Coordinates of N, CA and C in Angstrom, one line a residue:
M1 N 111.7 120.1 95.3 CA 112.5 121.1 94.7 C 113.2 120.6 93.4
V2 N 113.7 119.4 93.5 CA 114.3 118.8 92.3 C 113.3 118.6 91.2
Q3 N 112.1 118.3 91.5 CA 111.1 118.1 90.5 C 110.8 119.5 89.8
H4 N 110.7 120.5 90.6 CA 110.4 121.9 90.0 C 111.6 122.3 89.1
Y5 N 112.8 122.0 89.6 CA 114.0 122.4 88.8 C 114.1 121.6 87.5
G6 N 113.8 120.3 87.6 CA 113.8 119.5 86.3 C 112.7 120.0 85.4
S7 N 111.6 120.4 85.9 CA 110.5 120.8 85.0 C 110.9 122.1 84.3
I8 N 111.6 123.0 85.1 CA 112.0 124.3 84.5 C 113.0 124.0 83.3
L9 N 113.9 123.1 83.6 CA 114.9 122.8 82.5 C 114.3 122.1 81.3
S10 N 113.4 121.2 81.6 CA 112.8 120.5 80.4 C 111.9 121.4 79.6
T11 N 111.2 122.3 80.3 CA 110.4 123.3 79.5 C 111.3 124.3 78.7
A12 N 112.4 124.7 79.3 CA 113.2 125.6 78.6 C 114.0 125.0 77.4
Q13 N 114.2 123.7 77.4 CA 114.9 123.0 76.3 C 114.1 122.6 75.1
Q14 N 112.7 122.7 75.2 CA 111.9 122.3 74.1 C 112.0 123.3 73.0
D15 N 112.3 122.8 71.8 CA 112.4 123.8 70.6 C 111.6 123.3 69.4
E16 N 110.6 122.5 69.6 CA 109.8 122.0 68.5 C 109.0 123.1 67.8
N17 N 108.1 123.8 68.5 CA 107.3 124.9 67.9 C 107.8 126.2 68.4
V18 N 107.8 127.2 67.5 CA 108.3 128.5 67.9 C 107.3 129.6 67.7
D19 N 106.0 129.2 67.6 CA 105.0 130.2 67.4 C 104.7 131.0 68.7
Y20 N 104.0 132.0 68.6 CA 103.8 132.9 69.8 C 103.1 132.3 70.9
S21 N 102.0 131.5 70.7 CA 101.2 130.9 71.8 C 102.0 129.8 72.5
T22 N 102.8 129.0 71.8 CA 103.7 128.0 72.4 C 104.7 128.7 73.3
T23 N 105.3 129.8 72.8 CA 106.3 130.5 73.6 C 105.7 131.1 74.8
A24 N 104.5 131.6 74.7 CA 103.8 132.2 75.9 C 103.5 131.1 76.9
Q25 N 103.0 129.9 76.4 CA 102.8 128.8 77.4 C 104.0 128.4 78.1
R26 N 105.1 128.3 77.4 CA 106.4 127.9 78.0 C 106.8 128.9 79.0
E27 N 106.7 130.2 78.7 CA 107.1 131.3 79.6 C 106.2 131.2 80.9
L28 N 104.9 131.0 80.7 CA 104.1 130.8 81.9 C 104.5 129.6 82.7
A29 N 104.7 128.5 82.1 CA 105.1 127.3 82.8 C 106.4 127.5 83.6
I30 N 107.4 128.2 82.9 CA 108.7 128.4 83.6 C 108.5 129.3 84.8
K31 N 107.6 130.4 84.6 CA 107.4 131.3 85.7 C 106.7 130.6 86.9
E32 N 105.7 129.7 86.6 CA 105.0 129.0 87.7 C 106.0 128.0 88.4
D33 N 106.8 127.3 87.6 CA 107.8 126.4 88.2 C 108.8 127.1 89.0
T34 N 109.3 128.3 88.5 CA 110.2 129.1 89.2 C 109.7 129.6 90.5
T35 N 108.4 130.0 90.5 CA 107.8 130.5 91.7 C 107.6 129.4 92.7
A36 N 107.2 128.2 92.3 CA 107.1 127.0 93.2 C 108.5 126.6 93.7
F37 N 109.5 126.7 92.9 CA 110.9 126.3 93.3 C 111.3 127.3 94.4
I38 N 111.1 128.6 94.2 CA 111.5 129.6 95.2 C 110.8 129.4 96.5
R39 N 109.5 129.1 96.4 CA 108.6 128.9 97.6 C 109.1 127.7 98.4
A40 N 109.4 126.6 97.7 CA 109.9 125.4 98.3 C 111.3 125.7 99.0
A41 N 112.1 126.5 98.4 CA 113.4 126.8 99.0 C 113.2 127.7 100.2
Q42 N 112.3 128.6 100.2 CA 112.0 129.5 101.3 C 111.4 128.6 102.5
D43 N 110.5 127.7 102.2 CA 110.0 126.8 103.2 C 111.1 126.0 103.8
L44 N 112.0 125.5 103.0 CA 113.1 124.7 103.5 C 114.0 125.5 104.4
S45 N 114.2 126.7 104.0 CA 115.1 127.6 104.8 C 114.4 127.9 106.1
S46 N 113.1 128.2 106.1 CA 112.4 128.4 107.4 C 112.4 127.2 108.3
L47 N 112.3 126.0 107.7 CA 112.3 124.8 108.5 C 113.7 124.6 109.2
I48 N 114.7 124.9 108.4 CA 116.1 124.7 108.9 C 116.3 125.7 110.0
R49 N 115.9 127.0 109.9 CA 116.0 128.0 110.9 C 115.3 127.6 112.2
E50 N 114.0 127.1 112.0 CA 113.3 126.7 113.2 C 114.0 125.5 114.0
L51 N 114.5 124.6 113.2 CA 115.2 123.5 113.8 C 116.5 123.9 114.5
Q52 N 117.2 124.9 113.9 CA 118.4 125.4 114.6 C 118.0 126.1 115.9
E53 N 116.9 126.9 115.9 CA 116.5 127.6 117.1 C 116.1 126.6 118.1
L54 N 115.4 125.6 117.8 CA 115.0 124.6 118.7 C 116.2 123.9 119.4
W55 N 117.1 123.6 118.5 CA 118.3 122.9 119.0 C 119.2 123.8 119.9
L56 N 119.4 125.0 119.5 CA 120.2 126.0 120.2 C 119.6 126.4 121.5
F57 N 118.3 126.6 121.5 CA 117.7 127.2 122.7 C 117.0 126.2 123.6
G58 N 117.2 124.9 123.4 CA 116.8 123.9 124.3 C 115.5 123.1 124.0
G59 N 114.7 123.5 123.0 CA 113.5 122.8 122.7 C 113.8 121.4 122.1
L60 N 114.8 121.3 121.3 CA 115.2 120.1 120.7 C 116.4 119.5 121.4
D61 N 116.2 118.6 122.3 CA 117.3 118.2 123.1 C 117.9 116.8 122.7
T62 N 118.8 116.8 121.7 CA 119.3 115.6 121.1 C 120.6 115.1 121.7
L63 N 121.2 116.0 122.6 CA 122.5 115.6 123.1 C 122.5 115.2 124.6
T64 N 121.3 114.9 125.1 CA 121.3 114.5 126.5 C 121.7 113.1 126.7
D65 N 122.2 112.9 127.9 CA 122.7 111.6 128.3 C 121.5 110.9 129.1
P66 N 121.3 109.6 128.9 CA 120.2 108.9 129.6 C 120.3 109.1 131.1
A67 N 121.5 109.1 131.6 CA 121.7 109.3 133.1 C 121.1 110.7 133.5
D68 N 121.3 111.7 132.7 CA 120.8 113.0 133.0 C 119.2 113.0 133.0
E69 N 118.6 112.2 132.1 CA 117.2 112.1 132.1 C 116.7 111.4 133.4
E70 N 117.4 110.4 133.8 CA 117.0 109.7 135.1 C 117.1 110.7 136.3
A71 N 118.2 111.4 136.3 CA 118.4 112.4 137.4 C 117.3 113.5 137.4
N72 N 117.0 114.0 136.2 CA 115.9 115.0 136.1 C 114.5 114.4 136.6
K73 N 114.3 113.1 136.2 CA 113.1 112.4 136.6 C 113.0 112.3 138.1
A74 N 114.1 111.9 138.7 CA 114.2 111.7 140.2 C 114.0 113.1 140.9
K75 N 114.5 114.1 140.3 CA 114.3 115.5 140.9 C 112.8 115.9 140.8
A76 N 112.2 115.6 139.6 CA 110.8 115.9 139.5 C 109.9 115.2 140.4
L77 N 110.2 113.9 140.6 CA 109.4 113.1 141.6 C 109.6 113.6 143.0
G78 N 110.8 114.0 143.3 CA 111.1 114.5 144.7 C 110.3 115.8 144.9
L79 N 110.3 116.7 143.9 CA 109.6 117.9 143.9 C 108.1 117.7 144.0
A80 N 107.6 116.8 143.3 CA 106.2 116.4 143.4 C 105.8 115.9 144.7
A81 N 106.7 115.1 145.4 CA 106.4 114.7 146.7 C 106.4 115.8 147.7
L82 N 107.3 116.8 147.6 CA 107.3 117.9 148.5 C 106.1 118.8 148.3
V83 N 105.6 119.0 147.1 CA 104.4 119.8 146.8 C 103.2 119.1 147.4
E84 N 103.2 117.7 147.3 CA 102.1 117.0 147.9 C 102.0 117.1 149.4
V85 N 103.2 117.0 150.0 CA 103.3 117.2 151.5 C 102.8 118.6 151.9
L86 N 103.3 119.6 151.1 CA 102.8 121.0 151.4 C 101.3 121.1 151.3
A87 N 100.8 120.5 150.2 CA 99.3 120.6 150.0 C 98.5 120.0 151.1
M88 N 99.0 118.9 151.6 CA 98.3 118.2 152.7 C 98.4 119.0 154.0
N89 N 99.4 119.7 154.3 CA 99.6 120.5 155.5 C 99.2 121.9 155.5
M90 N 98.8 122.4 154.3 CA 98.5 123.8 154.1 C 97.2 124.1 154.7
P91 N 97.0 125.2 155.5 CA 95.7 125.6 156.0 C 94.9 126.2 154.8
V92 N 93.6 126.0 154.9 CA 92.7 126.5 153.9 C 92.5 128.0 154.1
P93 N 92.6 128.9 153.1 CA 92.3 130.3 153.3 C 90.9 130.6 153.8
H94 N 90.7 131.6 154.5 CA 89.3 131.9 155.1 C 88.3 132.1 154.0
E95 N 88.6 132.7 152.9 CA 87.6 132.9 151.9 C 87.1 131.7 151.2
L96 N 87.9 130.6 151.2 CA 87.6 129.3 150.6 C 86.8 128.4 151.6
E97 N 86.9 128.7 152.9 CA 86.3 127.8 153.9 C 84.8 127.6 153.7
G98 N 84.1 128.7 153.4 CA 82.6 128.7 153.3 C 82.1 128.2 151.9
K99 N 82.9 128.4 150.9 CA 82.5 128.1 149.5 C 82.4 126.6 149.3
N100 N 83.5 125.9 149.7 CA 83.5 124.5 149.4 C 82.8 123.6 150.4
G101 N 82.5 124.1 151.5 CA 81.9 123.3 152.6 C 82.9 122.5 153.4
D102 N 84.2 122.7 153.0 CA 85.2 122.0 153.8 C 85.6 122.8 155.0
R103 N 86.0 122.1 156.0 CA 86.5 122.6 157.3 C 85.5 123.6 157.8

């Protein structure tokens, strides 16, 4: 963004030639740099908004305590163990018995 802004200012300050073609070239260069500057500002604004949404709604979790992470990991491991026990003890549905050749 700074580069585009500097380019706009340097193009606008040139006063060497004042013929029609030079003025038209400068006008085009200023319009192009202004468009690029605005686009860069819009992209930056979109990025800032996405980061705010991630941070506010839980996707970007920068404020967690390491102890909380360990507790969540322990809960996840406990839940995985329970699911594994249930999977081992669960009877096979009748429609799956003949297809897999199991049981």
